[in-house]
Coordinates of C-alpha atoms and ligand atoms in Angstrom, one line a residue:
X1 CA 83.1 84.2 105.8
X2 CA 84.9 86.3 103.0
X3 CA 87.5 88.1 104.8
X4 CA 89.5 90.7 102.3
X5 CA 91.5 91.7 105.3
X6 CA 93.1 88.0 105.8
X7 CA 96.5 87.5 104.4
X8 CA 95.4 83.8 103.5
X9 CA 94.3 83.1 99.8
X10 CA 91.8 80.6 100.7
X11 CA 89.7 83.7 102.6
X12 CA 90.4 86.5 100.7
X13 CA 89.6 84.6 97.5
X14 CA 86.4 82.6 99.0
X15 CA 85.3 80.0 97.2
X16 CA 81.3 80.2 98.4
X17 CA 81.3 83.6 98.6
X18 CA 82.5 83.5 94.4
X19 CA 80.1 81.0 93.9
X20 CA 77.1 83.5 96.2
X21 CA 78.0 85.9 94.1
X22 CA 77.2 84.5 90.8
X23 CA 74.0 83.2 92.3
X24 CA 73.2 87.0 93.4
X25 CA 74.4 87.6 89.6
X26 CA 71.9 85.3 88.5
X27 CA 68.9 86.2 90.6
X28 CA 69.3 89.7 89.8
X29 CA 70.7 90.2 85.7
X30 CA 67.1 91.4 84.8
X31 CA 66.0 93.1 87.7
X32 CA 66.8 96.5 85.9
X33 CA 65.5 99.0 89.4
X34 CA 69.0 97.4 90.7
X35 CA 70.7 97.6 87.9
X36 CA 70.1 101.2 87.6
X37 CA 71.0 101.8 91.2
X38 CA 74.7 100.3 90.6
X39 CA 75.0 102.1 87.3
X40 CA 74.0 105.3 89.7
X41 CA 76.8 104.1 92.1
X42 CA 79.1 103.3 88.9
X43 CA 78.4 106.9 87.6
X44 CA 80.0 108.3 91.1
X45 CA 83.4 106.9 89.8
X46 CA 84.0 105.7 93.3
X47 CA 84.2 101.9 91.9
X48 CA 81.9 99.0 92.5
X49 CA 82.3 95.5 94.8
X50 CA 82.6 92.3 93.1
X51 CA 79.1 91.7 93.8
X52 CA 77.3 94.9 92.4
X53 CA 80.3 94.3 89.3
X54 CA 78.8 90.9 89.0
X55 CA 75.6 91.6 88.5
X56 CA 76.0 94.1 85.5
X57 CA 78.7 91.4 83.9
X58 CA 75.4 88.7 84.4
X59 CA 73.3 91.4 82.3
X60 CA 72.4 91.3 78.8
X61 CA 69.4 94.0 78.4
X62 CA 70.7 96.0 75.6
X63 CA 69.9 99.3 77.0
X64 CA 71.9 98.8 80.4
X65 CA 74.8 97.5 78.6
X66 CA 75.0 100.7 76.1
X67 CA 74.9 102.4 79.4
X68 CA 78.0 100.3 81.2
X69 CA 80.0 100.9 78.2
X70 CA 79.5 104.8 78.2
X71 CA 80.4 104.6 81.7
X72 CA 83.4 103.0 80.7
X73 CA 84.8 105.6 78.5
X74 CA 83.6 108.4 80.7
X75 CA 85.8 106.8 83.7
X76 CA 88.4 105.9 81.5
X77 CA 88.7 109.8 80.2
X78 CA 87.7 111.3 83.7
X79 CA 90.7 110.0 85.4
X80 CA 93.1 109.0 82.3
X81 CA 92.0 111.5 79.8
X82 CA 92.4 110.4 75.9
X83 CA 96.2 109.6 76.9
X84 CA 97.2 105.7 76.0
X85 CA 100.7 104.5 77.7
X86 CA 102.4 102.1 75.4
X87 CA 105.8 99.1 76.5
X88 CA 106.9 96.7 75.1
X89 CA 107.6 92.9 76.5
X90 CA 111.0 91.7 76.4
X91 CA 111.3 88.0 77.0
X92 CA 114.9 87.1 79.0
X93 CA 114.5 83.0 78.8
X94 CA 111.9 80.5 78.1
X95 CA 113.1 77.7 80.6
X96 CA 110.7 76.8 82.3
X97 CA 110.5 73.7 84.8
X98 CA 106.7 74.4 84.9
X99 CA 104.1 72.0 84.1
X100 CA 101.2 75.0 82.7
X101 CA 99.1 73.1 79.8
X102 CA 98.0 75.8 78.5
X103 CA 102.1 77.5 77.9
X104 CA 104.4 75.9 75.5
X105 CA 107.3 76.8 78.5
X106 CA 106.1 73.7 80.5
X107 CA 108.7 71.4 80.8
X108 CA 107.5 68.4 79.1
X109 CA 107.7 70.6 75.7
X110 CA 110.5 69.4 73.9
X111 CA 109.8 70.9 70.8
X112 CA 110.5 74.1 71.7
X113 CA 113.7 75.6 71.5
X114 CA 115.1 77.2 74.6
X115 CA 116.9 80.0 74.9
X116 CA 117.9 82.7 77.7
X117 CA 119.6 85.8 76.8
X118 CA 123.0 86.9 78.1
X119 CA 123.9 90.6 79.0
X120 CA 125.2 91.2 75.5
X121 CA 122.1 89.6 74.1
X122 CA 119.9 92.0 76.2
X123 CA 122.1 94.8 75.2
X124 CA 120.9 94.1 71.3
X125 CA 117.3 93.9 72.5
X126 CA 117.1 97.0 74.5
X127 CA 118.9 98.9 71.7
X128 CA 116.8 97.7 69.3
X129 CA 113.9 98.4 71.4
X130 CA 115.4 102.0 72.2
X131 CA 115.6 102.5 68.5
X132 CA 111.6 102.1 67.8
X133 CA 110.8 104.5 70.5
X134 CA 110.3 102.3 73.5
X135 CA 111.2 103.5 77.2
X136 CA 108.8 101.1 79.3
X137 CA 109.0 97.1 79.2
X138 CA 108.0 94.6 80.8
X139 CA 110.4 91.7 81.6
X140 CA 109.2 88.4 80.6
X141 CA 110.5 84.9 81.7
X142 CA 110.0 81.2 82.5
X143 CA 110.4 79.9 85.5
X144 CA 114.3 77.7 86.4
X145 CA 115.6 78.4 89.5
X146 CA 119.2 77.1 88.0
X147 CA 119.1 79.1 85.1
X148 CA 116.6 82.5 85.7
X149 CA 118.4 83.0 89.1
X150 CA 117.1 86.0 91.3
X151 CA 120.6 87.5 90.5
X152 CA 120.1 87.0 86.7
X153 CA 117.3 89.1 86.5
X154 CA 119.2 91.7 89.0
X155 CA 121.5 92.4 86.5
X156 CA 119.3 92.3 83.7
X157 CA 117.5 95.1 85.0
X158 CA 120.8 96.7 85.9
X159 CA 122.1 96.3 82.3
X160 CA 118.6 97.5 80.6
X161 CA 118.6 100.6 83.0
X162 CA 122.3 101.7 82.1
X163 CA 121.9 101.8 78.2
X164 CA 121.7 104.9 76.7
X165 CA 121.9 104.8 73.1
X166 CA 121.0 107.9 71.1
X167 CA 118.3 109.5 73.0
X168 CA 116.8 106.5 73.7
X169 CA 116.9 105.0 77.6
X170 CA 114.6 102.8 79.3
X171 CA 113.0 104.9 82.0
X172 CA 110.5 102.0 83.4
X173 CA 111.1 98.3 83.9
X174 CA 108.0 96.5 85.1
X175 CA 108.5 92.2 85.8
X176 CA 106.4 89.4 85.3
X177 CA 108.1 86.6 86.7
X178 CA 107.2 83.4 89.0
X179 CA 105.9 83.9 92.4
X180 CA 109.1 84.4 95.1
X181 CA 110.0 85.2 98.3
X182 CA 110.0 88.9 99.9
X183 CA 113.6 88.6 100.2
X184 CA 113.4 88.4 96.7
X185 CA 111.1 91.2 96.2
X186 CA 113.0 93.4 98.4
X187 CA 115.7 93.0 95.9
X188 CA 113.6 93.6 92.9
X189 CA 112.2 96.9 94.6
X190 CA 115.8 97.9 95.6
X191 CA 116.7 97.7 91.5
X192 CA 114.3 100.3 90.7
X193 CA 111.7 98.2 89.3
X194 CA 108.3 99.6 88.0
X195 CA 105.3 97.4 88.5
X196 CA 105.4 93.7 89.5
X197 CA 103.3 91.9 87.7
X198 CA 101.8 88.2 87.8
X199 CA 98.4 87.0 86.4
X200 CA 96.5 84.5 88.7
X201 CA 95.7 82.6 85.4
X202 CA 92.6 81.0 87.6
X203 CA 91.6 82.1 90.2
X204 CA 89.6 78.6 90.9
X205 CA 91.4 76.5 92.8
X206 CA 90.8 72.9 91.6
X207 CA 90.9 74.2 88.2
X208 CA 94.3 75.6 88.6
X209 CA 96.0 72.6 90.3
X210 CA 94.3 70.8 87.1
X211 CA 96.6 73.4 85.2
X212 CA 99.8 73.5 87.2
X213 CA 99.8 69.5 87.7
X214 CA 103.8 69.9 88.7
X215 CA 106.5 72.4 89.6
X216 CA 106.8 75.0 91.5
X217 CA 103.9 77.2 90.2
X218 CA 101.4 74.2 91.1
X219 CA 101.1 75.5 94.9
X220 CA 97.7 77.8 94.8
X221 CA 98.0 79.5 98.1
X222 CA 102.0 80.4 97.2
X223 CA 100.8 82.1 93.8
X224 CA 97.7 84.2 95.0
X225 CA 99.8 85.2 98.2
X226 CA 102.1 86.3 96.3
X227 CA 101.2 90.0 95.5
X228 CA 101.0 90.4 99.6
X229 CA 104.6 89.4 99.6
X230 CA 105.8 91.6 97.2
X231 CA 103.7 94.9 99.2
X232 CA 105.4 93.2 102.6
X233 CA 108.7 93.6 100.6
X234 CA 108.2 96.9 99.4
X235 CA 106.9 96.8 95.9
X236 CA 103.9 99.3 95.7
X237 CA 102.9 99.0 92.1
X238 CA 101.6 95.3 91.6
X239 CA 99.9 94.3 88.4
X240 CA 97.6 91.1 88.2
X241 CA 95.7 89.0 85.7
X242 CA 93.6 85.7 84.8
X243 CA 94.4 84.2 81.4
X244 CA 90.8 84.3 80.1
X245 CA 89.9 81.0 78.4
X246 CA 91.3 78.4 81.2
X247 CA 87.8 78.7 83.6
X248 CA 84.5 80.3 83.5
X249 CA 84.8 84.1 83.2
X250 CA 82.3 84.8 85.6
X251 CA 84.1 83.4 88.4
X252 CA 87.3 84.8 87.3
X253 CA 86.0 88.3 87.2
X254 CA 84.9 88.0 90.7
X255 CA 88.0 86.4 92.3
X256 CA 90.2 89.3 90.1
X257 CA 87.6 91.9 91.9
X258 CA 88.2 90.0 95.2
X259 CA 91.9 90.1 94.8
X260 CA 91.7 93.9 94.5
X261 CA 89.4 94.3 97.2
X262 CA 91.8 92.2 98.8
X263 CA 94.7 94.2 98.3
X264 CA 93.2 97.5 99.2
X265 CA 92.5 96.5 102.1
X266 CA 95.0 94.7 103.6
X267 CA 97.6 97.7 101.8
X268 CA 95.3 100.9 101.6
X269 CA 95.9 100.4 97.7
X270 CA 94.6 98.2 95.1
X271 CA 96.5 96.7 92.0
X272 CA 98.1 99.4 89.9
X273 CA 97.1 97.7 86.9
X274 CA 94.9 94.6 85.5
X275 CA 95.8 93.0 82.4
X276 CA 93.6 91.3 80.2
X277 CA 95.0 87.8 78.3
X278 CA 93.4 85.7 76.0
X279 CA 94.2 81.8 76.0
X280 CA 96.3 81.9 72.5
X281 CA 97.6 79.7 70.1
X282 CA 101.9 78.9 70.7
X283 CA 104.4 75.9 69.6
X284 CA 102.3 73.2 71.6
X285 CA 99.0 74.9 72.6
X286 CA 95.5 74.6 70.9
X287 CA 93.3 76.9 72.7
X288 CA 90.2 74.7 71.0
X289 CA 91.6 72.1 73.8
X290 CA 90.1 74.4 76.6
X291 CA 86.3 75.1 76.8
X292 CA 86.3 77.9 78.4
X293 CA 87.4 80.6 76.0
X294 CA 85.4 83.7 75.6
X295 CA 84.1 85.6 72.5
X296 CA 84.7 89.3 71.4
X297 CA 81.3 90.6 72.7
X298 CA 82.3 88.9 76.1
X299 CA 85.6 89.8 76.7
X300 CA 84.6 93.6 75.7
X301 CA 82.3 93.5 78.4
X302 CA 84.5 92.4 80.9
X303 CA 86.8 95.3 80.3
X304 CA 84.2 97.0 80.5
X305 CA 82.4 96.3 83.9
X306 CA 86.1 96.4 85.1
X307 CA 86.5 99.6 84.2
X308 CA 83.4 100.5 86.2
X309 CA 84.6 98.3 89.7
X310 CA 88.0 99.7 89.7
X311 CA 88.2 103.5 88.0
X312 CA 91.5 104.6 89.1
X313 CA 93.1 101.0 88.1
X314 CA 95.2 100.8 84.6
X315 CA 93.8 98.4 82.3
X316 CA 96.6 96.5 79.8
X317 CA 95.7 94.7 76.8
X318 CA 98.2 93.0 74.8
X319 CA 99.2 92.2 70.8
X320 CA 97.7 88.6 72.3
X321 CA 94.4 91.1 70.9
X322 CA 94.0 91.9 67.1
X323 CA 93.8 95.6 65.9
X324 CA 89.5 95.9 66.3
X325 CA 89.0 94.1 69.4
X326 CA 91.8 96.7 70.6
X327 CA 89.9 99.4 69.2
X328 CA 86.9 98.6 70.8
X329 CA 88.6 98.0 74.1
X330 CA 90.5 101.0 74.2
X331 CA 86.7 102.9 74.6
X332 CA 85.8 100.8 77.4
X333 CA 88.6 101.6 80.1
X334 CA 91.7 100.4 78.3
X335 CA 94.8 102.9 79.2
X336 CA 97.9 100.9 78.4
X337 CA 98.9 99.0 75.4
X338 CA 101.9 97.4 73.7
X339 CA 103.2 97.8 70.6
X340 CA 105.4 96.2 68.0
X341 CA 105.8 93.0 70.0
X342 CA 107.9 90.2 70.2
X343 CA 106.9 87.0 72.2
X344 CA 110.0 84.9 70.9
X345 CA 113.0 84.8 72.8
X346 CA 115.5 87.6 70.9
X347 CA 112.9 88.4 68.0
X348 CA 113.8 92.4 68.6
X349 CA 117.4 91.9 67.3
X350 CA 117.4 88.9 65.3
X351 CA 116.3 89.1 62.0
X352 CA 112.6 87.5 61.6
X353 CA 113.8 84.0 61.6
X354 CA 111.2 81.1 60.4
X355 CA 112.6 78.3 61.7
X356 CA 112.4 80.1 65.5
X357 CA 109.4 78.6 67.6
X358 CA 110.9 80.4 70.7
X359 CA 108.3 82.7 71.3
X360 CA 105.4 81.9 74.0
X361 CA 102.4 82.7 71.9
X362 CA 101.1 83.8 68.6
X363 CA 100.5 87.7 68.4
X364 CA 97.2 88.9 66.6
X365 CA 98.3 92.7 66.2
X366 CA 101.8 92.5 64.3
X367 CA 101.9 96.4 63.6
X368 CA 105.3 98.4 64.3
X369 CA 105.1 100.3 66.8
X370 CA 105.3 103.5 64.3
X371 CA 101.5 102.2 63.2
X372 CA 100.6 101.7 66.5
X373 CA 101.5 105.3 67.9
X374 CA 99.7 106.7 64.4
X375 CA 96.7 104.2 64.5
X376 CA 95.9 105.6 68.3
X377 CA 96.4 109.4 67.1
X378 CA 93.9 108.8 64.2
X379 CA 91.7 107.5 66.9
X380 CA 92.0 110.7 68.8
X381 CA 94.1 108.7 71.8
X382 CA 97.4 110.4 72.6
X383 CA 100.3 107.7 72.7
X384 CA 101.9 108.3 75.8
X385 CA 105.5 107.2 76.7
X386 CA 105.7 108.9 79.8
X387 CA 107.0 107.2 83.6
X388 CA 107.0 110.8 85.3
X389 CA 105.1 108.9 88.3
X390 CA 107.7 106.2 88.6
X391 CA 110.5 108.6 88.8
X392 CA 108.8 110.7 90.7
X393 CA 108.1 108.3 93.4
X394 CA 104.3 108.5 93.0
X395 CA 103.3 104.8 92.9
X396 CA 101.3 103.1 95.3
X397 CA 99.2 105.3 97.2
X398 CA 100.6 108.2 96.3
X399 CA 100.2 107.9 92.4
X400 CA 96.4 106.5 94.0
X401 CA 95.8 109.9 95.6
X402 CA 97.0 111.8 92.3
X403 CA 94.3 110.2 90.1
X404 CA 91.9 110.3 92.9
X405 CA 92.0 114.0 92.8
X406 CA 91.6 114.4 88.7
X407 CA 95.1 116.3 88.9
X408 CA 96.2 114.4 86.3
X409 CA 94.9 116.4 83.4
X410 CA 97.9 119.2 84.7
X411 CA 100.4 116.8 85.2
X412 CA 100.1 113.5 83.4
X413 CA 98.7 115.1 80.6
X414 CA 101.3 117.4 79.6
X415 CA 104.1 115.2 80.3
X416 CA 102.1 112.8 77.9
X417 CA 102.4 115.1 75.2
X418 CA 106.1 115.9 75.9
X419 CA 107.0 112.4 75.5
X420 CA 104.8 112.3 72.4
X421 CA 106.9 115.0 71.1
X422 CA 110.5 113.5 71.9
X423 CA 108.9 110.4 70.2
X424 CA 107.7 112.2 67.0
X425 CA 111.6 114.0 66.8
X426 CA 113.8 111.0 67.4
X427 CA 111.5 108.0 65.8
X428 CA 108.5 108.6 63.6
X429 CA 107.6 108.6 60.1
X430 CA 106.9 111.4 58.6
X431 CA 103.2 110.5 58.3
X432 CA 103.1 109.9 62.1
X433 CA 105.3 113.2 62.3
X434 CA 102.4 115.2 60.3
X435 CA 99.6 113.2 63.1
X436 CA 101.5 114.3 66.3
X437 CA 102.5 117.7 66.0
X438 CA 99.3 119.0 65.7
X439 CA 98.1 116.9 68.1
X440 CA 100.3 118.1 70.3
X441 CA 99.6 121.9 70.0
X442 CA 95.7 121.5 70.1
X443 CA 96.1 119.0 73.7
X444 CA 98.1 121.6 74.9
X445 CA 95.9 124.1 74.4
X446 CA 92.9 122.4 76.3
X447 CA 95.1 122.1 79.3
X448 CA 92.9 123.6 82.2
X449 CA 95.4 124.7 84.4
X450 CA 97.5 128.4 83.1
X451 CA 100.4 127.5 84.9
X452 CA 100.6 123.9 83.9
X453 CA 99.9 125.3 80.0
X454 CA 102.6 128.1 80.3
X455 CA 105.1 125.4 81.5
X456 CA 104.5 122.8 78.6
X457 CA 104.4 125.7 75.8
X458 CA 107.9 126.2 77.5
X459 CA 109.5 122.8 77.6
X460 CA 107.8 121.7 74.2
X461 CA 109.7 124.8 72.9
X462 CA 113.0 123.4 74.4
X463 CA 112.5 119.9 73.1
X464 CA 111.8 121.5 69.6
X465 CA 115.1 123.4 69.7
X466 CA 117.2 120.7 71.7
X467 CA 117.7 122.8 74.7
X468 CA 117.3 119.8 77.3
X469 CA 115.2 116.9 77.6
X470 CA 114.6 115.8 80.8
X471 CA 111.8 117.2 82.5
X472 CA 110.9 115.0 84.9
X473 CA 108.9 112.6 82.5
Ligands
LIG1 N1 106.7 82.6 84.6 C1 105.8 83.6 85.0 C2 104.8 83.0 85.9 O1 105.0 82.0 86.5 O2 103.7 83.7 86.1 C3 105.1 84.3 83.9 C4 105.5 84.9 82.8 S1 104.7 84.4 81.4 C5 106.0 84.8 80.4 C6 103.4 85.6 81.1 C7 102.0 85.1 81.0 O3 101.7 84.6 79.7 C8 101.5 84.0 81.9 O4 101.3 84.4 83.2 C9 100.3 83.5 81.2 O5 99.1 84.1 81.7 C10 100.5 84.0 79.7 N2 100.4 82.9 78.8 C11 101.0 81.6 78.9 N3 100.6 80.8 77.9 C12 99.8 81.6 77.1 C13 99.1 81.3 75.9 N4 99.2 80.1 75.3 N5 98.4 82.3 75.4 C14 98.3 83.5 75.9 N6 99.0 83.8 77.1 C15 99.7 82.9 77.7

């Protein structure tokens, strides 16, 4: 029986109860008086179960889908309002002793050429991320015990944290490295990080033992446990993901659904974010050699019915994604994107070199992130460079509870627009300059709370005239 409460990956990632689900799916994608009565339960904004989620992703009736991808956007603005958080990846080292077929890290690659950065290297790259307006990344590396050692990324983070260059600073570091050991996420937890994050990349096990033939990664149970070791070692904030393109999407959107399921129950709180990768082209990789990839239409309805599932989750979408489909995705739940991204190993600092085939895939959106921040303001989204919750302490539960209770418009939302502003002084073009500022006075002015209003007037006006800066964002 599927068991969400069991700490083992084989129950709370049930193989029959994946495949009863998409039977269920099946039987049901055109019987519409259901449909309508999950849409009903969707509209509550309380979420949906894998099953019920199912059964909307199985439908194609043009009417209901219109419907889930109102929802979508309601959900998305009802707990995240029109703000959009943006980071940035920075990738420490592509060793990898890793046998993925679908990365170009995985060992056998010769072709590529590897590189990890030292602290003086990572110094460049932060600085030259600080300099476009960046203050949240998210670490990136391969996995090599010998040369991305636990301690290597401790003082990483510990390098990247204590940089303060002009106004710039890093004020959030989120990971995405290889599955480890509580010990190990004890450590990360005790150097401030933001959000662990790990995708799944299948959640079907023979499938992903077909994908990780060697290495470490290839042990299934060790990689979907791992998001219960890094809650047992104190990391609140975990962030997961399939790669979209290795199996069948249907099963992977249930197991991802499980996974949460799985988490809030066995930790009172589910993922703090779910990222959405697409199987991409890199130095090795044809994603024509995998059958499973997914069109535009599909992958929008994805997002979509995951928006509906999991309402108070963030939703990621990368530069893996070209400028419409991240338009259209940023209507249907989206709240966190990057911007002006590098994939290759150094590519912030170094000058764009063409002979580099460091980097781990091919971007689709290769916009500054000066076009970004404008593109989203033309769209009526408010670029958002905030990590008040972070610093705050209000992750896990307690950053739950916050957007549970639709506070977020007093607090989130003005620190949003603070940020924007510190942004628009220190970093953009004047065209993105002429965007914000009015922005910025007409969000203000919608904020429902007086109090909360009076305060940002206030510490906008001290920003403007370089009275302080920090103000708990
Ligand atoms: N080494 C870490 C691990 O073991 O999970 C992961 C970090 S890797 C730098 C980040 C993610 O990139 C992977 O988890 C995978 O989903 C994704 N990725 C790998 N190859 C890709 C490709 N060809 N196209 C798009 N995304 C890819």
């Amino acid at each position: 029986m599927y068991d969400a409460h069991s700490k083992h990956a084989e129950e709370f990632i049930n193989n029959e109860e994946i495949l009863a689900t998409l039977a269920y799916a099946d039987a049901n994608k055109d019987n519409l008086a259901l449909i309508d009565s999950i849409l009903e339960k969707a509209g509550k904004m309380k979420g949906l179960t894998h099953r019920e989620a199912s059964v909307l992703l199985a439908c194609s009736d043009p009417e209901k889908l219109q419907k889930i991808y109102q929802l979508a956007n309601k959900i998305k603005h009802e707990f995240y309002g029109n703000r959009i958080v943006l980071f940035a990846p920075l990738y420490l080292s592509n060793y990898c002793i890793n046998g993925c077929t679908y990365c170009p890290y995985h060992l056998k690659n010769k072709t590529i050429q590897r590189k990890q950065l030292t602290q003086e290297e990572i110094k460049r790259e932060v600085i030259a991320l600080q300099d476009m307006g960046h203050k949240r990344l998210a670490l990136e590396a391969g996995e090599d015990p010998i040369h991305n050692t636990m301690d290597y990324y401790l003082e990483s983070i510990k390098t990247i944290y204590d940089i303060k260059h002009k106004n710039g600073a890093i004020r959030r570091v989120n990971i995405n490295i290889a599955a480890t050991t509580v010990d190990n996420y004890r450590s990360l937890k005790e150097a401030e990080i933001g959000t662990y994050i790990l995708f799944q990349e299948t959640y079907h096990k023979e499938s992903y033992q077909q994908l990780h033939p060697t290495g470490p990664k290839s042990d299934y149970n060790y990689h979907t446990e791992a998001m219960d070791r890094a809650m047992e070692g104190g990391i609140d904030d975990v962030g997961i993901g399939v790669l979209f393109g290795l199996d069948k999407y249907r099963y992977e959107f249930a197991g991802l659904l499980m996974h949460a399921e799985h988490l809030e129950a066995a930790f009172g709180v589910g993922p703090h974010t779910i990222s959405f990768p697409r199987l991409k082209s890199a130095d090795d990789i044809n994603p024509e050699d995998f059958s499973n990839g997914i069109d535009d239409d599909t992958f929008a309805k994805i997002v979509a019915c995951v928006r509906l599932a999991v309402p108070y989750t963030g939703m990621i979408v990368s530069t893996r994604e070209g400028q419409l489909v991240r338009e259209r995705v940023l209507n249907l739940g989206i709240s966190q994107i990057s911007g002006g991204s590098r994939t290759s190993v150094g590519g912030y600092y170094e000058e764009e070199d063409p002979k580099d085939n460091s980097a781990q895939f091919d971007l689709s959106d290769t916009r500054s992130l000066d076009d970004v921040v404008a593109w989203l303001m033309e769209m009526g989204h408010i670029p958002s460079f905030c990590t008040a919750c972070y610093r705050e302490g209000r992750t896990g539960d307690r950053f739950m509870a916050l957007c549970k209770s639709g506070q977020i418009q007093n607090c989130c939302h003005p620190n949003a627009l603070l940020t924007l502003q510190e942004y628009l002084m220190d970093y953009a073009s004047p065209k993105t300059k002429a965007l914000g500022e009015p922005m910025i006075q007409k969000e203000i002015a919608k904020i429902p709370n007086e109090k909360a209003k009076a305060l940002a007037l206030k510490n906008l006006t001290a920003i403007k005239n370089n009275e302080g800066r920090d103000f708990r964002f």
